[in-house]
XYZ file of C-alpha atoms in Angstrom:
655
model
C -35.628 12.152 24.777
C -38.280 14.627 23.482
C -40.172 16.896 25.911
C -43.074 19.387 26.044
C -42.197 23.050 25.307
C -42.135 25.494 27.958
C -40.297 28.907 28.028
C -38.307 28.225 31.333
C -37.350 24.566 30.227
C -36.568 25.687 26.839
C -34.253 28.462 28.149
C -32.595 26.022 30.662
C -31.960 23.452 27.712
C -30.571 26.052 25.562
C -28.523 27.607 28.459
C -27.215 24.035 29.299
C -25.963 23.515 25.785
C -24.385 27.052 25.681
C -22.555 26.479 29.031
C -21.737 23.000 28.155
C -19.962 24.248 24.844
C -18.260 26.905 26.574
C -16.669 24.635 29.071
C -15.665 22.480 26.304
C -13.503 25.441 25.064
C -12.110 25.594 28.707
C -11.187 21.990 28.829
C -9.346 22.340 25.339
C -7.384 25.309 26.530
C -6.424 23.152 29.494
C -5.197 20.441 27.273
C -7.941 17.837 28.226
C -9.326 17.624 24.513
C -6.945 16.705 21.721
C -7.855 17.930 18.100
C -10.387 20.191 16.800
C -13.834 20.841 18.257
C -16.798 22.394 16.300
C -19.213 24.095 18.558
C -22.762 25.025 18.187
C -22.813 28.436 19.997
C -25.661 30.335 18.759
C -27.766 27.412 17.270
C -28.937 26.049 20.386
C -32.619 26.922 19.568
C -32.818 24.616 16.797
C -32.187 21.093 18.556
C -34.024 22.085 21.405
C -36.981 23.283 19.330
C -36.922 20.346 17.302
C -36.759 17.653 20.050
C -39.555 19.458 21.810
C -42.023 18.077 19.082
C -40.322 14.975 18.006
C -41.408 11.531 19.409
C -39.703 8.429 21.126
C -38.625 6.404 18.466
C -37.694 9.302 16.006
C -34.104 9.421 15.158
C -31.474 12.380 14.525
C -28.329 12.404 12.399
C -26.248 15.601 12.653
C -23.192 17.374 11.201
C -19.904 17.486 13.190
C -21.473 20.727 14.999
C -23.530 18.269 16.741
C -23.064 18.407 20.532
C -26.284 20.127 21.029
C -28.204 17.708 19.182
C -26.704 14.788 21.210
C -27.826 16.595 24.555
C -31.157 17.574 23.217
C -31.856 13.904 22.267
C -31.152 13.033 25.898
C -27.593 11.907 25.762
C -25.889 11.760 29.050
C -24.058 14.838 29.309
C -21.168 13.243 31.313
C -20.758 10.712 28.674
C -20.724 13.347 25.771
C -18.262 15.526 27.695
C -15.924 12.564 28.514
C -16.091 11.436 24.546
C -15.187 14.894 23.537
C -12.185 14.730 26.023
C -11.443 11.007 24.415
C -11.825 9.431 27.736
C -12.907 5.576 28.145
C -15.960 6.814 29.957
C -17.077 8.485 26.732
C -20.258 7.317 25.038
C -17.965 5.882 22.350
C -14.998 5.071 24.659
C -13.014 7.723 23.115
C -12.974 6.264 19.549
C -15.156 9.181 18.097
C -14.245 12.407 19.881
C -16.045 15.490 19.207
C -16.863 15.119 15.471
C -18.171 11.354 15.352
C -20.050 10.939 18.608
C -23.112 8.979 18.925
C -25.645 7.828 21.356
C -28.081 5.276 19.670
C -29.809 4.297 22.873
C -31.381 7.706 22.928
C -32.058 7.980 19.100
C -28.908 10.235 18.325
C -27.378 7.930 15.410
C -24.451 10.370 15.478
C -22.371 13.349 13.960
C -20.668 12.855 10.718
C -17.322 14.486 10.098
C -17.872 14.241 6.274
C -19.853 17.176 5.085
C -23.221 16.253 3.595
C -22.423 12.347 4.248
C -24.964 11.722 6.964
C -28.091 12.615 4.679
C -28.026 9.475 2.446
C -27.628 7.314 5.533
C -30.597 9.119 7.036
C -32.574 8.164 4.157
C -31.740 4.675 4.553
C -32.490 4.702 8.342
C -36.199 6.076 7.312
C -36.466 3.403 4.770
C -35.787 0.683 7.343
C -38.435 2.226 9.604
C -41.038 2.301 6.985
C -40.461 -1.163 5.997
C -41.375 -2.100 9.665
C -44.564 -0.041 9.193
C -43.114 2.321 11.741
C -44.155 5.890 11.594
C -41.001 7.483 12.940
C -39.386 10.148 11.279
C -35.633 11.021 10.769
C -34.198 14.318 11.261
C -30.868 14.858 9.424
C -28.956 18.180 10.216
C -26.651 19.869 7.641
C -24.917 23.095 7.267
C -25.216 25.676 4.528
C -22.024 24.544 3.025
C -23.360 21.009 2.675
C -25.957 22.150 0.325
C -23.184 22.341 -2.254
C -22.268 18.799 -1.921
C -23.393 16.139 -4.642
C -24.150 13.589 -1.665
C -26.768 16.203 -0.289
C -28.636 16.328 -3.593
C -28.402 12.647 -4.250
C -29.711 11.998 -0.645
C -32.839 14.335 -1.377
C -33.573 13.004 -4.681
C -33.226 9.409 -3.385
C -35.675 10.347 -0.320
C -38.105 12.302 -2.582
C -38.036 9.144 -5.085
C -39.264 6.938 -2.403
C -41.253 9.480 -0.051
C -39.247 8.683 2.852
C -39.975 10.329 6.282
C -36.776 12.473 6.417
C -36.635 16.051 7.695
C -33.556 17.750 6.278
C -32.696 20.512 8.486
C -30.086 23.073 6.962
C -28.649 25.181 9.837
C -27.722 28.141 7.968
C -25.052 30.329 10.084
C -24.104 32.124 6.868
C -20.526 30.484 7.022
C -19.367 27.357 5.099
C -16.338 26.955 7.507
C -14.343 30.207 7.022
C -16.065 31.147 3.705
C -19.342 33.137 3.562
C -21.890 31.243 1.860
C -22.932 34.108 -0.093
C -19.778 34.104 -2.089
C -20.153 30.624 -2.969
C -24.040 30.569 -3.668
C -26.562 32.250 -5.565
C -29.963 33.231 -4.202
C -31.028 34.288 -0.758
C -32.596 31.078 0.410
C -31.040 27.686 0.065
C -34.506 26.126 0.592
C -35.181 26.862 -3.028
C -33.168 24.040 -4.178
C -35.670 21.554 -2.182
C -38.399 23.064 -4.118
C -36.671 22.373 -7.395
C -36.361 18.767 -6.633
C -39.958 18.595 -5.518
C -39.316 18.688 -1.965
C -41.636 20.723 0.503
C -39.244 23.439 1.722
C -39.411 26.459 4.213
C -37.516 29.074 5.472
C -37.438 29.458 9.298
C -36.195 31.667 12.150
C -33.650 29.305 13.585
C -33.096 31.649 16.659
C -36.497 31.083 17.889
C -37.272 27.702 19.587
C -41.156 28.154 19.186
C -40.706 28.687 15.349
C -38.327 25.869 15.070
C -40.857 23.585 16.965
C -43.638 24.484 14.893
C -41.839 23.938 11.675
C -40.625 20.727 12.992
C -44.074 19.639 13.909
C -45.383 20.313 10.773
C -42.728 18.494 8.727
C -43.172 15.649 11.082
C -46.839 15.446 10.360
C -46.143 15.610 6.550
C -43.518 12.732 6.882
C -45.839 10.628 9.019
C -48.589 10.893 6.417
C -46.237 9.347 3.864
C -45.743 12.784 1.826
C -42.197 13.325 2.957
C -39.513 14.393 2.798
C -39.431 18.042 3.860
C -36.323 20.592 3.917
C -36.162 23.157 6.627
C -33.923 25.955 6.389
C -33.174 27.329 9.631
C -31.487 30.978 9.580
C -29.133 31.006 12.574
C -25.728 32.380 13.643
C -22.510 31.218 14.680
C -21.209 32.981 17.828
C -17.680 31.428 17.655
C -15.271 30.280 15.011
C -15.523 27.421 12.821
C -13.724 25.257 15.347
C -12.140 25.855 18.909
C -8.881 27.425 17.771
C -10.355 29.649 15.149
C -9.470 33.207 15.592
C -11.979 34.252 12.725
C -9.317 36.647 11.014
C -11.673 36.183 7.800
C -14.668 37.639 9.829
C -15.494 41.328 10.194
C -16.350 42.792 13.666
C -19.502 44.202 12.298
C -20.423 40.552 11.441
C -19.471 39.172 14.781
C -21.542 41.871 16.430
C -24.511 41.397 14.191
C -24.551 37.727 15.323
C -24.245 38.563 19.106
C -27.482 40.761 18.588
C -29.196 37.769 17.251
C -27.958 35.609 20.395
C -30.960 33.050 20.740
C -30.697 33.172 24.412
C -31.154 36.931 24.607
C -34.135 36.661 22.316
C -35.804 33.933 24.319
C -35.537 35.942 27.173
C -37.190 38.884 25.652
C -39.795 36.921 23.657
C -41.002 34.884 26.837
C -40.405 37.674 29.355
C -37.891 35.776 31.498
C -36.690 38.044 33.986
C -32.844 38.618 34.645
C -33.374 37.283 38.143
C -35.029 34.021 36.823
C -32.123 33.747 34.070
C -29.368 34.087 36.314
C -30.836 31.685 38.804
C -31.095 28.983 35.841
C -27.580 29.766 34.624
C -26.010 29.466 38.235
C -27.573 26.006 38.667
C -26.299 25.117 35.131
C -22.948 26.454 35.891
C -22.675 24.299 39.101
C -23.663 21.357 37.088
C -21.363 21.863 34.154
C -18.368 22.611 36.618
C -18.957 19.289 38.224
C -19.172 17.370 35.018
C -15.844 18.988 34.006
C -14.243 18.156 37.220
C -15.180 14.594 36.821
C -13.870 14.572 33.141
C -10.510 16.124 34.332
C -9.978 13.261 36.709
C -10.447 10.487 34.111
C -7.601 8.472 32.773
C -7.020 7.849 28.994
C -8.508 4.806 27.412
C -6.658 1.800 27.750
C -4.914 0.793 24.532
C -5.055 -2.763 24.999
C -8.627 -2.665 23.644
C -7.759 -0.504 20.635
C -8.141 -3.506 18.127
C -11.590 -4.483 19.482
C -14.825 -4.272 17.657
C -13.565 -3.936 14.267
C -15.561 -6.772 13.355
C -18.299 -9.001 15.071
C -16.810 -11.800 17.073
C -19.739 -13.956 16.877
C -20.340 -15.381 13.191
C -23.329 -17.386 11.914
C -23.177 -21.000 11.962
C -24.161 -22.236 8.390
C -27.017 -24.737 8.271
C -27.246 -25.837 4.739
C -30.276 -27.587 3.656
C -30.512 -30.687 1.176
C -30.583 -30.047 -2.294
C -29.655 -31.468 -5.671
C -26.795 -30.270 -7.693
C -27.637 -28.683 -10.996
C -25.458 -27.024 -13.621
C -26.404 -23.175 -13.963
C -24.638 -20.105 -15.034
C -22.495 -17.696 -12.797
C -25.053 -15.042 -13.006
C -27.902 -17.463 -12.342
C -26.127 -18.557 -9.331
C -26.034 -15.031 -7.855
C -29.915 -14.660 -8.512
C -30.725 -18.132 -6.822
C -28.578 -16.977 -3.725
C -30.691 -13.573 -3.629
C -33.863 -15.596 -4.049
C -32.982 -17.935 -1.244
C -32.192 -14.805 1.067
C -35.250 -12.944 0.143
C -37.508 -15.985 0.910
C -35.700 -16.761 4.387
C -34.982 -13.297 5.666
C -37.848 -10.738 5.645
C -35.387 -7.977 6.482
C -33.403 -8.612 3.226
C -34.055 -5.948 0.428
C -32.296 -5.668 -3.030
C -32.095 -2.228 -4.873
C -29.896 -0.225 -6.954
C -30.084 1.260 -10.714
C -32.286 -0.917 -13.068
C -32.176 -3.850 -10.719
C -35.799 -4.026 -10.049
C -38.148 -3.976 -13.163
C -35.663 -4.625 -15.611
C -33.737 -7.008 -13.577
C -30.132 -5.579 -13.967
C -28.077 -4.916 -17.052
C -26.677 -8.432 -16.807
C -29.914 -10.087 -15.919
C -28.566 -10.941 -12.322
C -31.714 -9.769 -10.404
C -34.082 -10.834 -13.124
C -37.536 -11.942 -11.893
C -36.906 -10.945 -8.269
C -39.333 -8.009 -8.338
C -41.817 -10.113 -9.647
C -41.580 -12.759 -6.983
C -40.819 -10.420 -3.807
C -42.592 -7.248 -4.890
C -41.560 -3.656 -5.384
C -41.148 -2.859 -1.580
C -38.148 -5.553 -1.306
C -36.695 -5.283 -4.712
C -36.736 -2.014 -6.447
C -35.122 0.629 -8.601
C -33.337 3.843 -7.454
C -32.062 7.364 -9.161
C -28.696 7.080 -10.612
C -26.979 8.193 -7.286
C -24.461 5.934 -5.951
C -23.651 7.980 -2.910
C -27.300 7.750 -2.018
C -27.575 3.927 -2.925
C -24.513 3.276 -0.632
C -25.344 5.682 2.150
C -29.062 4.567 2.349
C -27.726 0.960 2.461
C -25.430 2.008 5.650
C -28.493 3.466 7.200
C -30.906 0.723 6.540
C -28.323 -1.723 7.905
C -27.751 0.340 11.039
C -31.808 0.267 11.484
C -32.401 -3.486 11.064
C -32.566 -4.144 7.298
C -30.089 -6.485 5.315
C -29.705 -4.436 2.253
C -28.018 -6.052 -0.760
C -27.252 -3.021 -3.028
C -25.644 -3.259 -6.689
C -23.170 -0.633 -8.041
C -23.500 -1.289 -11.615
C -19.882 -0.902 -12.706
C -16.954 -1.131 -9.866
C -15.560 1.763 -11.631
C -18.567 3.785 -10.584
C -17.950 3.090 -6.875
C -15.495 6.095 -6.962
C -18.139 8.509 -7.229
C -19.526 7.450 -3.571
C -16.306 5.742 -2.261
C -16.869 7.917 0.996
C -19.974 5.878 2.031
C -17.562 2.587 2.197
C -14.339 4.122 3.327
C -15.495 6.776 6.053
C -19.132 5.249 6.889
C -19.730 1.724 6.480
C -16.335 0.637 7.762
C -16.571 2.812 11.013
C -20.105 1.974 12.436
C -19.259 -0.851 14.445
C -15.940 0.174 15.685
C -16.771 4.052 16.718
C -19.678 2.312 18.608
C -17.946 -0.522 20.224
C -20.364 -3.037 18.632
C -23.608 -1.106 19.913
C -24.387 -0.506 16.171
C -23.209 -2.361 13.195
C -24.111 -2.161 9.368
C -24.529 -5.548 7.857
C -24.931 -4.663 4.194
C -23.882 -6.334 1.001
C -22.252 -4.275 -2.067
C -22.572 -6.283 -5.179
C -20.526 -4.901 -8.187
C -18.912 -6.278 -11.143
C -15.356 -5.488 -12.660
C -12.700 -6.564 -15.102
C -11.904 -6.351 -18.760
C -14.249 -7.436 -21.528
C -13.693 -6.957 -25.266
C -14.513 -3.414 -26.166
C -14.836 -2.131 -22.544
C -12.981 1.174 -22.051
C -10.665 2.480 -19.404
C -13.858 3.490 -17.245
C -15.360 0.128 -17.479
C -12.782 -2.321 -16.948
C -10.700 -1.779 -13.756
C -10.026 -4.181 -11.093
C -10.178 -2.508 -7.778
C -10.001 -5.269 -5.150
C -6.730 -3.915 -3.801
C -8.331 -0.465 -3.274
C -11.365 -1.789 -1.287
C -9.229 -4.643 0.483
C -7.020 -1.480 1.952
C -10.281 -0.569 4.303
C -10.465 -2.129 7.804
C -14.105 -2.573 8.890
C -15.209 -4.275 5.839
C -14.950 -7.642 4.029
C -14.041 -8.083 0.442
C -14.438 -11.375 -1.550
C -14.484 -12.426 -5.367
C -16.368 -15.460 -6.523
C -14.778 -17.480 -9.195
C -17.024 -20.251 -9.885
C -21.052 -20.360 -10.191
C -20.795 -22.335 -6.766
C -18.797 -19.614 -5.085
C -21.022 -17.029 -6.597
C -24.044 -18.678 -4.946
C -22.350 -19.755 -1.612
C -20.330 -16.668 -1.042
C -23.259 -14.235 -1.733
C -25.298 -16.137 0.825
C -22.251 -15.942 3.419
C -22.021 -11.990 2.679
C -25.844 -11.639 3.490
C -25.504 -13.572 6.701
C -22.431 -11.825 7.698
C -22.798 -9.376 10.554
C -20.509 -6.813 8.865
C -20.445 -4.682 5.454
C -19.331 -7.008 2.701
C -18.061 -6.116 -0.714
C -18.551 -8.755 -3.428
C -16.846 -8.300 -6.595
C -18.142 -10.298 -9.539
C -16.368 -10.424 -13.046
C -18.892 -10.074 -15.724
C -16.527 -12.139 -18.205
C -17.753 -15.089 -16.159
C -21.415 -14.245 -15.840
C -22.162 -17.000 -18.506
C -19.857 -19.677 -17.207
C -21.726 -22.524 -16.323
C -20.960 -25.076 -13.439
C -22.401 -27.286 -10.803
C -24.222 -25.671 -8.065
C -25.739 -27.071 -4.698
C -28.430 -24.886 -3.904
C -28.498 -25.652 -0.405
C -28.944 -22.372 1.504
C -26.050 -20.919 3.654
C -23.164 -23.400 3.710
C -20.050 -21.175 4.701
C -18.990 -18.194 6.464
C -17.175 -15.144 4.966
C -13.509 -16.146 4.482
C -11.170 -19.145 3.272
C -9.261 -19.864 0.402
C -9.433 -22.826 -1.950
C -6.950 -25.213 -3.309
C -8.181 -25.907 -6.910
C -5.365 -28.001 -8.064
C -2.486 -29.664 -6.054
C 1.157 -29.943 -7.232
C 4.548 -29.802 -5.024
C 6.931 -28.170 -7.578
C 5.228 -24.674 -7.520
C 2.492 -22.832 -6.264
C 0.251 -20.084 -8.097
C -1.653 -17.837 -5.806
C -4.675 -16.001 -7.948
C -8.211 -15.049 -7.651
C -11.075 -14.041 -10.171
C -10.416 -14.473 -13.876
C -6.904 -15.560 -13.394
C -8.096 -18.851 -11.753
C -8.990 -20.161 -15.064
C -5.733 -18.783 -16.742
C -3.598 -20.376 -13.931
C -5.380 -23.781 -14.282
C -4.325 -23.703 -17.962
C -0.877 -22.546 -17.242
C -0.725 -25.603 -14.672
C -1.583 -28.111 -17.318
C 0.955 -26.685 -19.718
C 3.625 -26.976 -16.927
C 2.472 -30.577 -16.338
C 3.165 -31.382 -19.979
C 6.957 -30.831 -18.917
C 6.643 -32.521 -15.694
C 6.136 -29.526 -13.323
C 3.303 -29.991 -11.097
C 1.643 -26.733 -9.709
C -0.784 -25.889 -6.791
C -3.367 -23.289 -7.708
C -4.701 -21.437 -4.928
C -7.936 -19.459 -5.389
C -7.769 -16.824 -2.512
C -11.648 -16.001 -2.964
C -11.391 -13.538 0.005
C -9.140 -10.507 0.509
C -10.586 -9.313 3.705
C -10.510 -11.647 5.855
C -7.328 -13.136 4.227
C -6.786 -16.834 4.691
C -2.929 -16.723 5.587
C -2.995 -20.138 6.823
C -3.853 -21.336 3.213
C -1.147 -19.185 1.956
C 1.457 -20.616 4.280
C 0.220 -24.386 3.419
C 0.968 -23.676 -0.178
C 4.248 -21.981 0.255
C 5.351 -24.920 2.258
C 4.213 -27.423 -0.193
C 6.037 -25.972 -3.206
C 9.191 -25.363 -1.070
C 8.804 -21.658 -1.473
C 8.244 -21.255 -5.142
C 5.506 -18.875 -5.879
C 3.826 -17.095 -8.723
C 0.972 -14.436 -7.785
C -1.179 -13.865 -10.945
C -4.305 -11.314 -11.049
C -5.782 -9.211 -13.621
C -5.462 -5.942 -11.728
C -2.587 -3.588 -12.291
C 0.701 -4.855 -11.039
C 1.905 -1.740 -8.811
C -0.243 -1.611 -5.838
C -2.229 -4.685 -6.654
C -3.255 -7.139 -3.949
C -0.787 -9.357 -5.036
C 1.748 -7.227 -3.530
C -0.020 -7.470 -0.008
C 0.075 -11.396 -0.427
C 3.893 -11.153 -1.440
C 4.688 -8.796 1.605
C 2.678 -11.424 3.816
C 5.134 -14.267 2.489
C 8.151 -12.164 2.774
C 7.480 -10.946 6.145
C 6.392 -14.205 7.902
C 7.678 -17.064 5.443
C 10.808 -15.780 4.228
C 12.878 -18.895 5.441
C 10.684 -21.168 3.162
C 11.341 -19.135 0.070
C 13.731 -20.759 -2.337
C 13.289 -18.088 -4.947
C 12.093 -14.409 -5.476
C 8.302 -14.424 -5.670
C 6.948 -13.435 -8.989
C 3.827 -11.441 -9.869
C 1.831 -11.550 -13.120
C -0.539 -8.798 -13.693
C -1.747 -6.102 -16.083
C 1.044 -3.418 -16.748
C 0.599 -0.015 -15.107
C -1.366 1.628 -18.224
C -5.020 2.549 -18.759
C -7.139 -0.051 -20.559
C -7.662 0.270 -24.143
C -10.959 -0.646 -25.687
C -9.655 -2.379 -28.871
C -9.777 -6.365 -28.209
C -6.427 -6.600 -29.828
C -4.856 -4.033 -27.534
C -6.453 -5.718 -24.557
C -4.943 -9.008 -25.436
C -1.533 -7.370 -25.648
C -1.795 -6.363 -21.893
C -4.050 -8.342 -19.844
C -2.121 -11.541 -18.298
C -2.625 -14.767 -20.077
C -1.834 -18.399 -19.220
C 1.331 -17.983 -21.377
C 2.474 -15.192 -18.870
C 1.881 -17.394 -15.748
C 3.915 -20.191 -17.494
C 6.830 -17.960 -18.232
C 6.976 -16.425 -14.728
C 6.645 -20.043 -13.069
C 9.583 -21.276 -15.286
C 11.640 -18.025 -14.219
C 11.061 -18.786 -10.463
C 11.914 -22.319 -10.870
C 15.148 -21.457 -12.774
C 16.001 -19.050 -9.912
C 15.406 -21.631 -7.559
C 17.671 -24.185 -8.963
C 20.782 -22.092 -8.846
């Protein structure tokens, strides 16, 4: 991990990273590394200088050009090289490769192959440390191109608003992939952007490990004093292409030569008067060590494919231990509130935050009163910055908290979907359960009178397409309470989608604490003539449809799926069998690509012999949602639509 600075030791560490990266190029040319590799040749002084002054317990998240950071943190070089070569003996078992490798046991929480995406996560890691009164700092590296990412700005705004101990390290090598940063960005120094956000910011010589160490030490002192974050822009060079097969056709020879002149290894030899003989002796020792590592890696076999499905989700799930409590009638939104209260009381690691959720209690009142009872450290408001909200939740969950975050409208999640699709979903799998991200994302969706096309979408199918997260939709106040608690207790990321049209629905709720685990459909009506598989707002419409059908002697089963991931396929099979394969699937979402298609595909692929008629799907037609209530009524499915679909299925089944 961290070490004290000395010229010879720093030269050795920098030279080790240099030769390690050069050997990675050799392994790639030999066919031992598949895909692209992004090397830190020319930037070695930054991780070496930084880690010479950080402490045990401090953590690092880096860009995909982060092999040097992993090594400087103290990660096993053999494990890192084996991971880059996608071998089972790699630190991540070949699941990460070069651009996502991690070594959390030494504080290296990982590279990120999405530009700028690691910064919101770093803010969450820092938030978790502070919640434990730990004076650790978090260092997050980014390239100069990442300064143009919205998520980068959101992370800095978020960290500044909470005074988080994050050192943002911009490694400015002058090239944003294959485009010179000067052609896309005004101004000489990117650090000025941090100043504009009210963040202490400095420009530092990134080719001098002593200057790096001094700047990082000063930044760490600021952060440990509760006055962070700090932005450091390290001016550095890139001595190779953007990736291992980049021939740099876009780069002039003059620029390449100018970078060579600024080689940090040559500069350190001059700065510290390291003789040619001493340097050559150090490099010879390193070469022998690196060669031996490479020989070991070359001899390794590819990972065993039999384990490729493991570690997507936790194997050990919590055992619910409900207490005794009476049942009382409360509204759906209040049931969610009671679940959050219960979790906050029982688990000190639970935090609740998002836009307007603290002082105001949420725009729908779901979190009302929580901040007053539990304080501003556990229930708090954030900037309007969805990428920072979701990314910080990922980082906080990785570092021991149980965050429950709210995205005000489901439609807004798309401005930050990366943090679900590319970040939260990958934590456990890439790290083979050595790390996890047990967070809960609450959002509300659906059509209400006057809502527009940007405030009315049903997105469960999009979210359910992502392996590594779990997705549910409570229908009743009891489900709103029980499913929220189940999500908070779950060891994996969970998205809970509420329907705002249901917030005022009232029903009996047993406030018993955790009473179920994530997963499981519920049969809410039983019949043998036809089965209606549904969820969310369409459950009540389906029940109304079933009552109408019963008036003509047709008895329908209504199955509320409740959870999309994990999908209760056993319950689906039961209702298909019960109704002799006569099935209607009803949802509010658009028909094309809706989750109903997934349910229909499962039935067709696995239960085809039991079908006595084609499956009917009922949903909103494939148009944008109008705002006028009269127009909405013309397109949103109703009980009548479900009745008509059921009669059509029955007619086809009787032929």
